[in-house]
Short mmCIF file of C-alpha atoms in Angstrom, two decimals:
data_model
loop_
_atom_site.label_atom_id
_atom_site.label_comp_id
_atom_site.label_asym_id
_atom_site.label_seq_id
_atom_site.Cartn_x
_atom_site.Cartn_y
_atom_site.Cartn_z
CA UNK A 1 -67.64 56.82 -83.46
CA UNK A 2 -66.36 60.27 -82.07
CA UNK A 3 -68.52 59.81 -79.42
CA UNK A 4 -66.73 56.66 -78.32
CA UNK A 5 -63.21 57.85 -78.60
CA UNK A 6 -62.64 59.99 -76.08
CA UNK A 7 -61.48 58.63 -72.72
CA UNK A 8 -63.73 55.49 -72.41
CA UNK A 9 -60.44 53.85 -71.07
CA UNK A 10 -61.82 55.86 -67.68
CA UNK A 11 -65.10 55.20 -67.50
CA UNK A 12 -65.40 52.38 -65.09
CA UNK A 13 -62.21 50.92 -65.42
CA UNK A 14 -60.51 49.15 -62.46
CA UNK A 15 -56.71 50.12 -61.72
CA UNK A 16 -55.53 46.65 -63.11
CA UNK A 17 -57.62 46.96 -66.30
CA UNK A 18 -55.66 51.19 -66.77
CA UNK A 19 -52.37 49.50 -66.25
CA UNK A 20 -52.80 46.92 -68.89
CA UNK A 21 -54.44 49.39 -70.91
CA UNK A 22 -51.04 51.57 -70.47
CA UNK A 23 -49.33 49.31 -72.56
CA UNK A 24 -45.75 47.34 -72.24
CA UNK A 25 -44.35 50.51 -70.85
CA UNK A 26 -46.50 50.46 -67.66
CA UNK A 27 -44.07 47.68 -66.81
CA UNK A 28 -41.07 49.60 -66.23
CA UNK A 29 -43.07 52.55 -64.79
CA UNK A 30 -44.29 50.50 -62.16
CA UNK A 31 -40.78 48.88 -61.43
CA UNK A 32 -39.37 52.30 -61.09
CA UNK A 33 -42.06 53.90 -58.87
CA UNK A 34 -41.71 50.46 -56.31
CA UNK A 35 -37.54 51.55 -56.26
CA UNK A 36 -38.82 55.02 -55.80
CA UNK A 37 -41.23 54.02 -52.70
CA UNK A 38 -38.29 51.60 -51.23
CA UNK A 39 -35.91 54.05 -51.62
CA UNK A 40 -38.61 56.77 -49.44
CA UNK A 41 -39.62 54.41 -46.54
CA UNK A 42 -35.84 53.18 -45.65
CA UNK A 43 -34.63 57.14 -46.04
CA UNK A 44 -37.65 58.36 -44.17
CA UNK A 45 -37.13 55.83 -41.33
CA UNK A 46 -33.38 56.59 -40.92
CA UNK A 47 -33.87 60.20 -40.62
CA UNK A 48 -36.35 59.95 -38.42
CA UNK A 49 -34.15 57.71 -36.30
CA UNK A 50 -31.35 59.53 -36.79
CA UNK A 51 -33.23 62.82 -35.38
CA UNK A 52 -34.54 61.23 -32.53
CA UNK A 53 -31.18 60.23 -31.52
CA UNK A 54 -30.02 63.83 -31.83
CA UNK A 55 -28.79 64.75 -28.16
CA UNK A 56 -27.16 68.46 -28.80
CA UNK A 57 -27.32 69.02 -24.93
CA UNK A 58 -24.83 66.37 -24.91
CA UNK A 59 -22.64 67.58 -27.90
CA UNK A 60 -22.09 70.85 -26.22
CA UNK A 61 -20.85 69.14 -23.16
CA UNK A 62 -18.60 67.50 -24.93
CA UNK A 63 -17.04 70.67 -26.25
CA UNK A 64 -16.80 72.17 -22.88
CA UNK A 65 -15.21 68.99 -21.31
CA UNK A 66 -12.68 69.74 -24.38
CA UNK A 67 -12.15 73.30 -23.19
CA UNK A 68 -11.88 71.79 -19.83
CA UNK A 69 -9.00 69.58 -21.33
CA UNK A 70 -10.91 66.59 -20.19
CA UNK A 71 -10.74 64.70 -23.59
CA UNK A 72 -11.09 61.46 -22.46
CA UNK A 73 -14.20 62.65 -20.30
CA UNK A 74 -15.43 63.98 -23.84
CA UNK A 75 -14.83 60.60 -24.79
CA UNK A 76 -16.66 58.73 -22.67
CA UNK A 77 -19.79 61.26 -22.54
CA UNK A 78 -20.33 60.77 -26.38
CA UNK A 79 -20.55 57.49 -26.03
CA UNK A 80 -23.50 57.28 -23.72
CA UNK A 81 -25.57 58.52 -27.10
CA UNK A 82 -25.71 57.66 -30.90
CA UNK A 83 -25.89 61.13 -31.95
CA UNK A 84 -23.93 61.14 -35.47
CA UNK A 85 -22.46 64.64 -34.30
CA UNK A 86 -21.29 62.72 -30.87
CA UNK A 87 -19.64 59.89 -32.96
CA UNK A 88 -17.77 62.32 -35.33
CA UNK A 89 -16.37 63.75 -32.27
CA UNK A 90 -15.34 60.47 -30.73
CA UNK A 91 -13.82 59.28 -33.72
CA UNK A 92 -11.73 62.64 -34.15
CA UNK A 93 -10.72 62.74 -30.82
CA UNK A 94 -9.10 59.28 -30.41
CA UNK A 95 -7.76 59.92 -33.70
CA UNK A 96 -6.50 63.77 -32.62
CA UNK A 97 -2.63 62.36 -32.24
CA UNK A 98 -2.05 61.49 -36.11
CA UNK A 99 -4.14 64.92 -37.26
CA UNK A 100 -7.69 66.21 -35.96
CA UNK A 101 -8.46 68.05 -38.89
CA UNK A 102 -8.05 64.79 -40.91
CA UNK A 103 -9.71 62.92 -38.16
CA UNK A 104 -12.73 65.22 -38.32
CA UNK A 105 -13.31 64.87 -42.57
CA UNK A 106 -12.89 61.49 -42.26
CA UNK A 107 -15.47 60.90 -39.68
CA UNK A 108 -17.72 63.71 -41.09
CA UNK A 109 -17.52 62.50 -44.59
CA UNK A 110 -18.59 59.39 -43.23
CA UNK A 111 -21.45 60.08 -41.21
CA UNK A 112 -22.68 62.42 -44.61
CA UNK A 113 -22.32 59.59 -47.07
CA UNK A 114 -25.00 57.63 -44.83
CA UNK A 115 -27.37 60.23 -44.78
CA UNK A 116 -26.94 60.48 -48.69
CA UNK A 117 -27.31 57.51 -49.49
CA UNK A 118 -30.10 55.99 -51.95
CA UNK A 119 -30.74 59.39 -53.13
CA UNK A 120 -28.59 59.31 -55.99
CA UNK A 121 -31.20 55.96 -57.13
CA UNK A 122 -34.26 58.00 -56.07
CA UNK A 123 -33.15 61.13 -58.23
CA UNK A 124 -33.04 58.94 -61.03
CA UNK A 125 -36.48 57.29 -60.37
CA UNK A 126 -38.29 60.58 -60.48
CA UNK A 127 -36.12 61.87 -63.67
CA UNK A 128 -37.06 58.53 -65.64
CA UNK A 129 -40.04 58.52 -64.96
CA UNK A 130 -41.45 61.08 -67.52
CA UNK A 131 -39.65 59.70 -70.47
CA UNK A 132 -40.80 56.27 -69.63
CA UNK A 133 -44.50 57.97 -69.64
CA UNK A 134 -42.86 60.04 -72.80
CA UNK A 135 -41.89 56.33 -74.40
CA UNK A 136 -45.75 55.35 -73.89
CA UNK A 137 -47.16 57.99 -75.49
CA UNK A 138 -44.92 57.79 -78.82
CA UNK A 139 -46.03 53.92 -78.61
CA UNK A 140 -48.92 54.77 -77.70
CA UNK A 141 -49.86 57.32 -80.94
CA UNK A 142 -48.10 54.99 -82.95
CA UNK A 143 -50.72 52.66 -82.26
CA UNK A 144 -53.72 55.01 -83.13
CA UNK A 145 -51.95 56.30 -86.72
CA UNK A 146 -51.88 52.55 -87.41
CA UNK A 147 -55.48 52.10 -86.94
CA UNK A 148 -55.95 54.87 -89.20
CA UNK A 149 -55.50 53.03 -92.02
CA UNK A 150 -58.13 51.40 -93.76
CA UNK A 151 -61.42 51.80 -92.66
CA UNK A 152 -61.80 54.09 -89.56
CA UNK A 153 -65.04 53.00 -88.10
CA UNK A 154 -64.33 49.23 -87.83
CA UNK A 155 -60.84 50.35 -85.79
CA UNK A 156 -62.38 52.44 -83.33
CA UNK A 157 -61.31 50.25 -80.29
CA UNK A 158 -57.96 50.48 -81.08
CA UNK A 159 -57.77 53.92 -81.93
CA UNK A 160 -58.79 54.47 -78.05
CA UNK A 161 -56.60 51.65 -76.94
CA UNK A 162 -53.61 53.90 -78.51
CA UNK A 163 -55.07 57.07 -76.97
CA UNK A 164 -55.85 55.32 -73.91
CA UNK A 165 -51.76 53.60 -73.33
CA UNK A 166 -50.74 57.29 -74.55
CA UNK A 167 -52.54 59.37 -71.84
CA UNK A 168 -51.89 56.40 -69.07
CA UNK A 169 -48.46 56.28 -69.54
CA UNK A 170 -47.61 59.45 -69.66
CA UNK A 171 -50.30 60.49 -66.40
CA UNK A 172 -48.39 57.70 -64.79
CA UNK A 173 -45.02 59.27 -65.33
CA UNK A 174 -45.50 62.16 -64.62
CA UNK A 175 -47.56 61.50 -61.62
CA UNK A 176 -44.75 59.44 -59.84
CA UNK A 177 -42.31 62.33 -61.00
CA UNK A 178 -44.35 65.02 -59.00
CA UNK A 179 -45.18 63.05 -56.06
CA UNK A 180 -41.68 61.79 -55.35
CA UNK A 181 -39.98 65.21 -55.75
CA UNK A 182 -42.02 65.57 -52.00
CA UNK A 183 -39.63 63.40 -50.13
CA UNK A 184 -36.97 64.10 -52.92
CA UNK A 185 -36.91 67.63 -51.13
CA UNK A 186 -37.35 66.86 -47.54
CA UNK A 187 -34.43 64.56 -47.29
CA UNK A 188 -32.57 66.75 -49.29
CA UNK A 189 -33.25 69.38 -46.28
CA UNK A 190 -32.55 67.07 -43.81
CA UNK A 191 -28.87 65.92 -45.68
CA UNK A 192 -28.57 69.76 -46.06
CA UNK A 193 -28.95 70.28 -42.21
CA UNK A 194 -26.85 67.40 -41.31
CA UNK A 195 -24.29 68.86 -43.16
CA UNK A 196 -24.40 72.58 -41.22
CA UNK A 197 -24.94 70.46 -38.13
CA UNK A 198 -21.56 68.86 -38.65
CA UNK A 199 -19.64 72.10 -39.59
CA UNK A 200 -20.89 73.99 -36.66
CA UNK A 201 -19.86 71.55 -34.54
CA UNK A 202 -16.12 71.52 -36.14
CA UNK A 203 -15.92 75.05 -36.12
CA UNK A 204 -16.38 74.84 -32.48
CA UNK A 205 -13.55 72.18 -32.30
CA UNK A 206 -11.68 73.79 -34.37
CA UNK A 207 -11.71 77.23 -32.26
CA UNK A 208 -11.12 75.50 -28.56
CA UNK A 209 -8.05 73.34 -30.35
CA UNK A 210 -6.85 76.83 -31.58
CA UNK A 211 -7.43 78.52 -28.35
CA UNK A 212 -5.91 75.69 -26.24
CA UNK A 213 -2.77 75.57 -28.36
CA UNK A 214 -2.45 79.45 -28.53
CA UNK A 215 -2.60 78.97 -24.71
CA UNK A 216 0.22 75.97 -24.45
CA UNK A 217 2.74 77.91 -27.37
CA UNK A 218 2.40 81.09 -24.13
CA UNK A 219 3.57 79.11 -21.43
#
């Protein structure tokens, strides 16, 4: 009987017949890992849009057409490209009149919320995860003291069953924990870097504005 306890559940066994064998709890596992992978492919894919579309040549132009005092030439430049850093500008220079610092965390704030978004919901997939696998293994033991009782020999199958949704559970939680902190981190980075990207390029606003009004208030 000892010899038929241990880990039969992976001997052979197809991946439909381990997820069945993970119990009830496999359920919720597997709805939060498909979240988790929906949550990956649509971040991945706007990132990676989002950086091809970067066009710095063209943001830097901008700035010196603002030095130039050629706003609306600024203007119409960052429109020719859908970098994010190109429409903040745009948006905070037609909007300069009213207040450009307000303009500029408006527009900013804006642009940052897209590239966070969904990673609040995929921070939560990989923290649940474990304690879902956690929740199969207490159900899962549960299971095997129950077959204790009685006579031993004649429960042997469900003693592994209740090893077997114990182990797969929590392997399965733990497993989708690990591999989505991967692209957990990387779009983290790339939020990060937005996020410098945008307050360089306001700094650099900010000290032509400065500059240009320093030189108006002399004359």
């Amino acid at each position: 009987m000892i010899q038929n306890l241990p880990l039969a559940f992976l001997m052979g066994k197809s991946p439909m017949e381990l997820f069945h064998a993970g119990g009830y709890i496999m359920w919720p596992i597997l709805v939060t890992s498909l979240v988790g992978v929906t949550v990956v492919i649509e971040r991945v894919l706007f990132t990676l849009r989002e950086m091809s579309a970067r066009k710095p040549e063209i943001v830097e132009r901008m700035l010196e057409k603002v030095e130039a005092g050629d706003i609306d030439g600024a203007i119409a430049l960052g429109r020719e490209t859908n970098d994010f850093i190109a429409r903040i500008m745009i948006y905070t220079l037609t909007h300069r009149e009213s207040s450009l610092q307000n303009a500029f965390i408006r527009s900013s704030n804006a642009e940052l919320t897209r590239f966070g978004q969904g990673m609040p919901t995929l921070d939560t997939c990989i923290t649940a995860a474990p304690y879902l696998g956690l929740i199969g293994t207490i159900t899962g033991m549960m299971t095997t003291f129950g077959s204790m009782e009685g006579d031993i020999s004649s429960a042997a199958s469900k003693i592994t069953g209740g090893v077997a949704e114990a182990l797969i559970a929590t392997a399965c939680g733990i497993a989708i924990a690990v591999i989505g902190l991967l692209p957990f981190n990387y779009l983290n980075a790339r939020w990060e870097n937005a996020r410098h990207e945008v307050e360089d390029a306001g700094n650099a606003l900010e000290i032509i504005i400065k500059k240009q009004n320093s030189v108006n208030s002399e004359h």
